[in-house]
XYZ file of C-alpha atoms in Angstrom:
695
model
C 2.065 -26.530 0.736
C 0.113 -24.021 -1.334
C -2.889 -26.363 -1.561
C -3.127 -26.130 2.245
C -3.480 -22.333 2.265
C -7.001 -22.665 3.661
C -5.437 -23.895 6.917
C -3.775 -20.498 7.470
C -6.752 -19.012 9.375
C -7.890 -22.274 10.976
C -4.642 -23.216 12.738
C -4.627 -20.189 15.104
C -8.280 -20.929 15.809
C -7.314 -24.409 16.983
C -4.599 -22.856 19.132
C -7.118 -20.504 20.746
C -9.491 -23.407 21.417
C -6.816 -25.624 22.984
C -5.434 -22.858 25.191
C -8.915 -21.695 26.136
C -9.961 -25.189 27.246
C -6.742 -26.501 28.795
C -4.502 -23.457 29.267
C -4.955 -23.233 33.034
C -3.824 -26.848 33.426
C -0.762 -26.446 31.180
C 2.597 -24.944 32.169
C 3.365 -21.506 30.771
C 6.045 -22.950 28.490
C 3.475 -25.232 26.827
C 1.001 -22.370 26.415
C 3.717 -20.190 24.876
C 4.810 -22.983 22.533
C 1.261 -23.627 21.305
C 0.384 -19.944 20.910
C 3.581 -19.019 19.060
C 3.752 -22.297 17.160
C 0.330 -22.050 15.500
C 1.024 -18.513 14.260
C 4.474 -19.563 13.044
C 2.909 -22.480 11.153
C 0.396 -20.146 9.497
C 3.250 -17.856 8.479
C 5.256 -20.755 7.025
C 2.290 -21.866 4.901
C 1.767 -18.271 3.751
C 5.461 -17.876 2.901
C 5.319 -21.161 0.960
C 2.384 -19.822 -1.067
C 4.211 -16.559 -1.707
C 7.455 -18.111 -2.920
C 5.931 -21.210 -4.497
C 3.023 -19.602 -6.353
C 3.068 -15.809 -6.554
C 6.770 -15.363 -7.280
C 6.893 -18.230 -9.775
C 3.515 -18.165 -11.529
C 2.983 -14.396 -11.189
C 0.878 -12.031 -9.114
C -2.172 -12.874 -11.268
C -2.348 -16.209 -9.444
C -5.414 -16.887 -7.312
C -5.866 -19.781 -4.885
C -9.430 -20.624 -3.896
C -10.941 -23.221 -1.578
C -14.628 -23.723 -0.723
C -15.012 -25.526 2.599
C -18.797 -25.815 2.661
C -22.039 -24.164 1.606
C -22.730 -21.707 4.401
C -26.087 -20.233 3.302
C -27.481 -22.755 0.790
C -30.066 -20.486 -0.808
C -33.039 -18.236 -0.205
C -35.084 -15.963 -2.421
C -34.173 -12.255 -2.266
C -35.378 -9.215 -4.206
C -33.101 -7.362 -6.610
C -32.911 -3.737 -7.722
C -34.568 -4.542 -11.068
C -37.585 -6.129 -9.359
C -36.506 -9.721 -9.988
C -35.622 -12.296 -7.345
C -32.399 -14.208 -6.923
C -31.264 -17.005 -4.646
C -28.997 -15.768 -1.867
C -26.158 -18.313 -1.981
C -23.052 -17.945 0.175
C -20.236 -20.479 0.302
C -17.569 -20.468 2.996
C -14.729 -19.820 0.580
C -11.175 -18.660 1.198
C -9.389 -16.837 -1.619
C -5.699 -15.972 -1.699
C -4.730 -13.338 -4.269
C -1.902 -10.809 -4.265
C -3.752 -8.372 -1.976
C -4.721 -10.947 0.637
C -1.214 -12.443 0.264
C 0.369 -9.200 1.490
C -2.119 -8.940 4.345
C -1.622 -12.559 5.430
C 2.170 -12.153 5.510
C 1.832 -8.995 7.609
C -0.699 -10.479 10.041
C 1.084 -13.804 10.551
C 4.678 -12.527 10.270
C 4.448 -9.457 12.491
C 1.922 -11.301 14.646
C 4.420 -14.099 15.299
C 7.076 -11.621 16.461
C 4.569 -9.995 18.803
C 3.567 -13.404 20.175
C 7.224 -14.159 20.925
C 7.695 -10.754 22.566
C 4.583 -11.359 24.682
C 6.114 -14.488 26.209
C 8.598 -12.264 28.024
C 6.308 -9.287 28.597
C 3.469 -11.318 30.166
C 5.655 -13.929 31.888
C 4.622 -12.921 35.418
C 0.985 -12.146 34.683
C -1.534 -14.535 36.291
C -3.685 -14.323 33.156
C -0.912 -15.682 30.911
C -2.997 -18.453 29.301
C -6.061 -16.243 28.909
C -3.970 -13.593 27.180
C -2.578 -15.996 24.576
C -6.005 -17.523 24.020
C -7.303 -14.057 23.123
C -4.230 -13.341 21.003
C -4.664 -16.540 18.971
C -8.385 -15.874 18.658
C -7.675 -12.417 17.283
C -5.244 -13.859 14.727
C -7.861 -16.421 13.665
C -10.504 -13.765 13.021
C -8.106 -11.354 11.324
C -6.952 -14.028 8.888
C -10.573 -14.913 8.159
C -11.220 -11.239 7.419
C -8.466 -10.949 4.818
C -8.897 -14.416 3.273
C -12.695 -14.423 3.058
C -13.866 -14.434 -0.555
C -17.051 -12.504 0.168
C -18.356 -9.688 2.310
C -20.118 -11.976 4.795
C -17.056 -14.035 5.712
C -15.098 -10.802 5.942
C -17.823 -9.450 8.222
C -17.510 -12.477 10.512
C -13.802 -11.728 10.786
C -14.603 -8.023 11.138
C -16.853 -8.671 14.141
C -14.484 -11.277 15.531
C -11.526 -8.919 15.680
C -13.823 -6.382 17.338
C -14.694 -8.952 20.002
C -11.039 -9.937 20.448
C -10.078 -6.280 20.653
C -12.618 -5.715 23.416
C -11.302 -8.684 25.403
C -7.665 -7.642 24.990
C -8.161 -3.940 25.689
C -9.986 -4.807 28.889
C -7.609 -7.663 29.736
C -6.700 -6.026 33.061
C -10.386 -5.607 33.870
C -9.671 -4.910 37.536
C -8.667 -1.427 36.390
C -11.718 0.736 35.791
C -9.859 2.608 33.054
C -9.203 -0.630 31.125
C -12.778 -1.869 31.511
C -14.155 1.482 30.354
C -11.739 1.597 27.403
C -12.883 -1.853 26.280
C -16.542 -0.823 26.426
C -15.793 2.403 24.576
C -14.050 0.529 21.757
C -16.874 -2.003 21.553
C -19.623 0.631 21.360
C -17.885 3.007 18.939
C -17.114 0.136 16.589
C -20.774 -0.862 16.584
C -21.557 2.485 14.971
C -19.169 1.736 12.127
C -20.405 -1.843 11.856
C -23.960 -0.609 11.264
C -22.727 1.189 8.143
C -20.906 -1.942 6.990
C -24.035 -4.100 7.373
C -26.163 -1.613 5.417
C -23.510 -1.550 2.683
C -23.596 -5.354 2.373
C -27.395 -5.312 2.067
C -27.287 -2.620 -0.598
C -24.539 -4.453 -2.481
C -26.576 -7.647 -2.714
C -29.710 -5.707 -3.642
C -27.841 -4.063 -6.521
C -25.540 -6.838 -7.782
C -27.139 -10.094 -6.585
C -23.950 -11.323 -4.943
C -21.682 -10.652 -1.979
C -18.588 -12.223 -3.542
C -15.838 -9.606 -3.874
C -14.832 -10.533 -7.414
C -18.401 -10.860 -8.697
C -19.427 -7.514 -7.206
C -16.419 -5.675 -8.633
C -16.943 -7.280 -12.033
C -20.610 -6.255 -11.824
C -19.583 -2.657 -11.134
C -17.242 -2.638 -14.138
C -19.893 -4.229 -16.378
C -22.777 -1.932 -15.414
C -20.882 1.351 -15.187
C -18.779 2.235 -18.226
C -17.548 5.469 -16.647
C -17.323 6.980 -13.152
C -20.634 7.887 -11.571
C -21.743 11.493 -12.049
C -22.933 13.141 -8.847
C -24.188 11.052 -5.935
C -25.652 7.687 -6.902
C -25.938 4.153 -5.609
C -22.190 3.465 -5.854
C -21.461 6.574 -3.813
C -23.997 5.441 -1.213
C -22.375 2.001 -0.997
C -18.906 3.544 -0.851
C -19.843 5.923 1.965
C -21.530 3.169 3.986
C -18.452 0.987 3.611
C -16.322 3.928 4.682
C -18.440 4.394 7.811
C -17.450 0.849 8.762
C -13.837 1.505 7.816
C -13.783 4.752 9.822
C -14.942 2.888 12.921
C -12.450 0.060 12.635
C -9.569 2.267 11.484
C -10.247 5.159 13.891
C -10.956 7.981 11.462
C -12.707 11.238 12.380
C -15.249 11.274 14.025
C -14.974 7.646 15.229
C -11.331 7.910 16.294
C -11.960 8.366 20.016
C -11.708 4.698 21.000
C -8.157 3.995 19.832
C -6.138 6.262 22.195
C -8.052 4.871 25.183
C -7.311 1.353 23.933
C -3.749 1.827 25.177
C -5.054 0.586 28.543
C -4.467 -2.949 27.301
C -1.097 -4.720 27.540
C 1.475 -3.175 25.198
C 1.743 -6.233 22.876
C -1.988 -5.760 22.269
C -1.333 -2.197 21.163
C 1.361 -3.430 18.790
C -0.648 -6.266 17.254
C -4.165 -4.875 17.131
C -3.819 -1.126 17.171
C -0.749 -0.708 14.975
C -0.105 -3.615 12.651
C -3.363 -5.425 11.941
C -6.901 -4.731 13.168
C -6.960 -0.979 12.636
C -5.768 -1.520 9.073
C -8.849 -3.642 8.297
C -10.713 -0.548 7.112
C -7.883 0.316 4.721
C -7.883 -3.252 3.396
C -11.647 -3.195 2.819
C -11.446 0.129 0.995
C -8.696 -1.137 -1.311
C -10.495 -4.457 -1.823
C -13.424 -2.408 -3.168
C -11.103 -0.291 -5.317
C -13.114 -0.795 -8.518
C -16.270 0.393 -6.793
C -14.560 3.477 -5.376
C -12.929 4.244 -8.726
C -16.455 4.461 -10.178
C -17.722 6.597 -7.268
C -15.595 9.769 -7.249
C -17.909 11.466 -4.730
C -17.252 8.741 -2.147
C -13.565 8.691 -3.036
C -13.305 12.424 -2.374
C -14.829 11.932 1.078
C -12.295 9.181 1.829
C -9.413 11.469 0.813
C -10.729 14.470 2.768
C -11.419 12.504 5.973
C -8.073 10.722 5.729
C -6.171 13.979 5.246
C -8.044 15.711 8.087
C -7.433 12.764 10.412
C -3.709 12.712 9.594
C -3.375 16.386 10.533
C -5.760 16.314 13.504
C -4.150 13.327 15.244
C -0.602 14.521 14.519
C -1.325 17.853 16.193
C -2.642 16.094 19.329
C 0.536 14.004 19.514
C 2.686 17.130 19.852
C 2.229 17.562 23.609
C 1.105 14.172 24.962
C 3.224 12.791 27.808
C 2.156 9.147 27.991
C 4.620 7.192 25.842
C 1.872 4.928 24.475
C -0.636 7.707 23.826
C 1.867 9.508 21.616
C 2.111 6.329 19.558
C -1.672 5.911 19.626
C -2.276 9.299 18.026
C 0.573 8.574 15.659
C -1.301 5.433 14.577
C -4.492 7.409 13.962
C -2.478 9.906 11.909
C -0.739 7.221 9.830
C -4.073 5.527 9.141
C -5.204 8.913 7.841
C -2.280 8.857 5.388
C -3.385 5.411 4.185
C -6.935 6.611 3.547
C -5.559 9.699 1.834
C -3.636 7.384 -0.507
C -6.741 5.329 -1.220
C -8.829 8.492 -1.638
C -6.578 9.869 -4.377
C -6.692 6.538 -6.198
C -3.281 5.275 -5.052
C -4.649 2.014 -3.675
C -1.367 0.142 -3.971
C 0.437 2.985 -2.169
C -2.075 2.734 0.683
C -1.353 -0.991 1.111
C 2.379 -0.317 0.756
C 2.233 2.183 3.635
C 0.104 -0.291 5.600
C 2.902 -2.852 5.230
C 5.800 -0.551 6.146
C 3.761 0.926 9.005
C 3.318 -2.570 10.442
C 7.104 -2.869 10.837
C 8.023 0.475 12.316
C 4.901 0.999 14.427
C 5.036 -2.500 15.901
C 8.705 -1.831 16.681
C 7.790 1.453 18.378
C 4.976 -0.033 20.450
C 7.040 -3.020 21.535
C 9.928 -0.665 22.313
C 7.617 1.401 24.510
C 6.545 -1.836 26.168
C 10.172 -2.663 26.988
C 10.572 0.807 28.494
C 7.405 0.461 30.593
C 8.441 -3.054 31.626
C 11.816 -1.753 32.817
C 10.297 1.249 34.593
C 7.739 -0.859 36.488
C 10.361 -3.433 37.449
C 12.709 -0.712 38.701
C 9.906 0.947 40.668
C 8.944 -2.288 42.403
C 12.568 -3.298 43.020
C 13.261 0.051 44.674
C 10.272 -0.363 46.995
C 8.095 2.237 45.283
C 4.364 2.002 44.686
C 3.635 4.735 42.180
C 0.694 4.084 39.805
C 1.328 2.569 36.391
C 0.364 5.840 34.692
C 3.487 7.495 36.113
C 5.611 4.660 34.734
C 4.340 5.521 31.249
C 4.906 9.260 31.633
C 7.915 10.423 29.612
C 8.496 13.238 32.102
C 9.669 10.529 34.542
C 12.049 8.949 32.023
C 15.221 10.170 30.306
C 18.697 8.730 29.899
C 17.443 5.203 29.208
C 19.841 4.702 26.295
C 22.603 3.786 28.757
C 20.402 1.169 30.432
C 18.507 -0.205 27.396
C 20.787 0.081 24.338
C 19.000 -2.495 22.152
C 15.584 -1.013 22.843
C 16.890 2.525 22.260
C 18.635 1.727 18.962
C 15.635 -0.084 17.477
C 13.276 2.662 18.689
C 15.423 5.317 17.011
C 15.510 3.358 13.740
C 11.720 3.044 13.744
C 11.406 6.756 14.565
C 13.566 7.712 11.577
C 11.391 5.452 9.423
C 8.083 6.971 10.520
C 9.528 10.487 10.202
C 10.045 9.859 6.480
C 13.820 10.106 6.264
C 15.380 8.281 3.284
C 16.145 5.556 2.569
C 14.098 3.898 5.312
C 10.757 2.233 4.583
C 8.502 4.973 5.906
C 10.047 7.512 3.561
C 9.284 5.445 0.461
C 5.653 4.633 1.231
C 4.720 8.026 2.701
C 6.410 9.919 -0.143
C 4.431 7.869 -2.652
C 1.168 8.937 -0.982
C 2.252 12.586 -0.792
C 3.247 12.526 -4.453
C -0.114 11.066 -5.507
C -1.855 13.749 -3.426
C -0.335 16.380 -5.729
C -2.379 15.023 -8.632
C 0.674 14.985 -10.880
C 2.825 17.781 -9.521
C 0.368 20.452 -8.353
C 0.392 22.220 -5.002
C -2.988 20.876 -3.808
C -4.632 21.512 -0.408
C -4.447 17.770 0.314
C -0.676 17.780 -0.179
C -0.188 20.910 1.942
C -2.146 19.549 4.903
C -0.586 16.079 4.648
C 2.946 17.501 4.359
C 2.378 19.599 7.472
C 1.108 16.477 9.283
C 4.278 14.655 8.202
C 6.372 17.480 9.654
C 4.504 17.272 12.969
C 5.065 13.505 12.986
C 8.820 14.036 12.749
C 8.613 16.622 15.549
C 6.648 14.627 18.145
C 8.506 11.388 17.447
C 11.879 13.115 17.921
C 10.529 14.697 21.105
C 9.562 11.230 22.325
C 13.034 9.809 21.640
C 14.767 12.693 23.440
C 12.508 12.646 26.497
C 12.748 8.852 26.812
C 16.316 7.906 25.968
C 18.511 11.006 26.381
C 19.345 13.507 29.089
C 19.249 12.710 32.803
C 16.992 10.064 34.264
C 14.134 11.855 36.013
C 12.585 8.928 37.904
C 14.823 9.107 40.970
C 18.153 7.584 42.040
C 16.571 4.506 43.611
C 14.881 3.521 40.346
C 17.974 4.259 38.271
C 19.927 1.520 40.046
C 17.432 -1.134 38.924
C 16.959 -0.174 35.270
C 18.051 -2.833 32.778
C 17.569 -4.049 29.226
C 14.688 -6.352 28.380
C 15.446 -10.093 28.032
C 16.381 -11.439 24.558
C 12.904 -12.858 24.007
C 11.752 -9.230 23.955
C 14.571 -7.332 22.227
C 15.255 -9.860 19.433
C 11.800 -9.229 17.863
C 12.601 -5.512 18.085
C 15.751 -6.043 16.037
C 13.856 -8.007 13.373
C 11.199 -5.292 13.139
C 13.863 -2.572 12.973
C 15.522 -4.387 10.067
C 12.128 -4.506 8.350
C 11.727 -0.773 8.999
C 14.946 -0.229 7.041
C 14.542 -2.563 4.083
C 10.773 -3.088 3.581
C 10.605 0.010 1.402
C 12.754 -1.580 -1.286
C 9.753 -3.449 -2.722
C 8.161 -0.115 -3.593
C 11.230 1.899 -4.561
C 9.928 4.467 -7.094
C 10.755 4.595 -10.797
C 12.378 8.011 -10.721
C 14.916 6.774 -8.127
C 15.878 3.795 -10.240
C 13.406 1.301 -8.805
C 10.440 -0.462 -10.293
C 7.741 -0.019 -7.635
C 7.263 -3.771 -7.676
C 4.559 -3.818 -5.021
C 2.256 -1.735 -7.226
C 2.669 -4.212 -10.084
C 2.208 -7.098 -7.633
C -1.070 -5.734 -6.240
C -2.599 -4.530 -9.503
C -4.311 -7.822 -10.501
C -6.091 -8.097 -7.125
C -7.166 -4.476 -7.125
C -8.512 -5.285 -10.629
C -7.528 -2.068 -12.328
C -9.196 -0.182 -9.474
C -6.811 2.772 -9.538
C -8.562 6.079 -10.077
C -8.077 6.845 -13.808
C -7.435 10.567 -13.357
C -4.887 10.095 -10.602
C -3.129 7.321 -12.507
C -2.833 9.376 -15.671
C -1.626 12.451 -13.824
C 0.986 10.428 -11.990
C 2.530 9.142 -15.205
C 2.340 12.439 -17.054
C 4.426 14.292 -14.469
C 8.150 14.636 -15.051
C 10.876 13.091 -12.911
C 12.072 16.607 -12.062
C 8.746 17.403 -10.418
C 8.842 14.159 -8.440
C 12.364 15.015 -7.263
C 11.195 18.497 -6.247
C 8.270 17.319 -4.166
C 10.334 14.532 -2.634
C 13.039 16.977 -1.529
C 10.412 19.319 -0.102
C 8.811 16.518 1.941
C 12.214 15.383 3.236
C 13.071 18.988 4.124
C 9.801 19.310 6.066
C 10.564 16.113 8.010
C 14.129 17.253 8.697
C 12.801 20.599 9.939
C 10.481 18.816 12.360
C 13.388 16.776 13.718
C 15.594 19.875 14.049
C 12.908 21.891 15.855
C 12.311 19.081 18.343
C 16.068 18.782 18.928
C 16.430 22.522 19.545
C 13.411 22.564 21.845
C 13.937 19.480 24.028
C 17.596 18.411 23.896
C 18.736 20.793 26.612
C 15.349 21.363 28.258
C 13.118 18.386 29.041
C 10.533 20.775 30.512
C 10.145 22.861 27.358
C 6.416 22.109 27.269
C 5.969 24.344 30.293
C 7.400 27.281 28.337
C 5.049 26.552 25.443
C 2.101 26.407 27.851
C 3.048 29.813 29.267
C 3.568 31.414 25.856
C 0.439 30.003 24.165
C -1.792 28.819 27.025
C -5.054 28.554 25.083
C -3.549 26.706 22.121
C -1.537 24.363 24.351
C -4.595 23.618 26.504
C -6.730 22.925 23.430
C -4.231 20.502 21.893
C -3.228 18.863 25.176
C -6.897 18.147 25.929
C -7.392 16.616 22.470
C -9.655 19.428 21.277
C -12.176 18.378 23.949
C -13.769 15.869 21.564
C -14.454 13.341 24.336
C -16.010 16.054 26.466
C -18.167 17.144 23.526
C -19.376 13.589 22.944
C -20.024 13.214 26.661
C -22.119 16.373 26.782
C -24.139 15.498 23.678
C -24.299 11.829 22.662
C -23.701 10.212 26.066
C -25.784 12.658 28.084
C -28.516 12.598 25.454
C -28.680 8.811 25.519
C -28.733 8.666 29.320
C -31.343 11.422 29.427
C -33.530 9.534 26.982
C -33.199 6.358 29.033
C -34.163 8.215 32.201
C -37.162 9.713 30.411
C -38.347 6.273 29.301
C -37.856 4.965 32.834
C -39.994 7.773 34.251
C -42.624 7.175 31.566
C -42.721 3.496 32.508
C -42.941 4.235 36.236
C -45.377 7.127 36.159
C -47.532 6.565 33.075
C -47.561 2.816 32.414
C -47.480 1.710 36.060
C -49.909 4.513 36.967
C -52.401 3.310 34.378
C -52.069 -0.281 35.590
C -52.560 0.731 39.217
C -55.573 2.885 38.331
C -57.153 0.012 36.422
C -56.504 -2.348 39.307
C -58.043 0.173 41.712
C -61.196 0.460 39.648
C -61.452 -3.333 39.439
C -61.050 -3.733 43.183
C -63.593 -0.954 43.820
C -66.134 -2.712 41.637
C -65.448 -5.942 43.464
C -66.066 -4.246 46.821
C -69.507 -3.201 45.670
C -70.365 -6.720 44.619
C -68.903 -8.949 47.323
C -65.813 -9.799 49.329
C -65.621 -13.108 47.551
C -65.317 -11.339 44.226
C -62.558 -9.177 45.749
C -60.573 -12.254 46.655
C -61.130 -13.618 43.170
C -59.831 -10.441 41.487
C -56.800 -10.201 43.794
C -55.995 -13.826 43.210
C -56.242 -13.467 39.443
C -54.088 -10.324 39.392
C -51.461 -11.866 41.655
C -51.453 -15.053 39.620
C -50.749 -13.117 36.431
C -47.739 -11.231 37.784
C -46.375 -14.364 39.481
C -46.510 -16.273 36.201
C -44.657 -13.565 34.304
C -42.179 -13.081 37.148
C -41.285 -16.774 37.025
C -41.034 -16.741 33.231
C -38.718 -13.727 33.328
C -36.314 -15.354 35.793
C -34.816 -17.549 33.058
C -34.126 -14.565 30.815
C -33.003 -12.350 33.693
C -30.041 -14.616 34.410
C -28.539 -14.056 30.953
C -29.214 -10.284 30.991
C -26.270 -9.529 33.262
C -25.436 -6.095 31.863
C -21.835 -7.250 31.262
C -20.721 -6.726 27.666
C -18.191 -9.567 27.878
C -21.027 -12.028 28.609
C -23.005 -10.789 25.615
C -19.886 -11.007 23.437
C -19.308 -14.593 24.610
C -22.906 -15.529 23.761
C -22.448 -13.986 20.299
C -19.298 -16.064 19.801
C -21.008 -19.267 20.949
C -24.002 -18.614 18.685
C -21.707 -17.923 15.753
C -19.866 -21.182 16.418
C -23.129 -23.151 16.587
C -24.344 -21.687 13.279
C -21.051 -22.309 11.484
C -20.861 -25.825 12.905
C -24.427 -26.603 11.866
C -23.919 -25.523 8.268
C -20.511 -27.181 8.098
C -21.681 -30.629 9.201
C -25.083 -30.384 7.486
C -23.837 -29.411 4.046
C -20.303 -30.864 3.982
């Protein structure tokens, strides 16, 4: 089946199209079968390629398929003053890096699709939800399988569109609609950097194909760039795009608000797949970054700062999903830290293990919320959904939801970095590389502290949710129950992955072979930072053992402190707020970043718009009225007939333009979802035109 690998992204697209066109007429069982079936089929083809090609012929294998000539050719200027035809084929390429990403997207995505069948079973938008979910999978697979920057950018924009639709799925809630718009707008800032990077790449290297560009970098630059040059500029522009998509400082503000969408959306898009697109793009350009140490240093610094910043915010959040949201931002920071210190394979390794335990955590939180809302409605209550997600109203759920609780605890131990679970292996690899070969660096210190805070707030979440007395009231307690098998079975599978996924990267000094690093190396194309690679191999096993034990001790300390603080006192946060009111207020309110943006960027934009509106009303319209007055005055002096002529001419002009504007006014609705739909339709028309014209 390996020759059919190019169908991997197309099959979910067909599923989205079928459900979008006929979903309302089909029974829910048929919609669920189509939606889950197309993703399962993509996963089976991907697994066939993995076992049939990459494990037999080696990780150097590359599968490539050109479907059609997308942009057949146009003249474009180059950096050396020459011109070159801009040729872009719609080509899919499956190498070891995209192989890992495809398995994660389709495998974890399939489990989340299955879980969603139970979670969304009573929602009136059932078919619409699975249409969006399949559409997201289609675009995400295009992103990771695209052989060039432009196809990847189509997928990049497509997952942004899908994310907007899924975050705002419950659009009747103002909070969900606003969260969708916030994600859409913030991501546009990052996308602007990505577009500029693509333009600069073609201007410098005459191609947008990933392999050709990376080979061009290696051919033109014998050694890493000194100072800030063109490669650093490209690297920073790419990182702007990655920071938007992967929620890094200062473009992180959209992801916590994105929790307004259904919980399976949080698991699929904002934990396992879409938010990792920036990490994937950074690693895909590993050769470029290895030759641009200035850009690489920025990636490491921003990643490390984000890991610490988001982890500190998670310490005192009460919404069960928001804790996980800031945890996601923090873990993405660890991935960028790994890439920034040259450990590109370690970054992808942590991306993979994170997909298992974070998807398990998000889906587990969804089971908890599902049970809480059901119990509230069954007991005759009508409290808002926000209270059902508040951990202060939970507690003691282990007795009612044993499968959910056990899998949640396993995933928590994994993300805390406790051996031998998967999170320990991948996170420890990044922390070790941050030492630069066994040195106590600032990057390691900050990242280790962030890891300790992760262990603390995740243990706090487990205690407040699953242990102690239930704090939601006796009426609700009688109606609490475990989720149906269609929801808890995927949790078990993900929990098993959280335990064993780390084996593929088990380090050398613990008797392993770090097979995932060897597997990814051909696709990264020797992109590992030379200095970091050399330092890593020069260090002794004793030093690796020392730093590993220190990191485990830090994680264990975080768990112990959370246990001592919250086990016997679920209201311990109140004591912290009384003892350190200013610090608690600052962290609880997320350092007031949203308020700062509101007072500067948002208010500045609105103020500018109001100023332009006043200019139009007072200056432009005033000038027009004055001119009309002078014309009419002149007409009065000449004759009444001339006056009628002038009035008729003026009125005729505005009537003509008013009628012409009516056609355009109907499409300018002010609704972002309408604009996004028009973008999607236009994209489909363009792709269809080139496909049928040049096939």
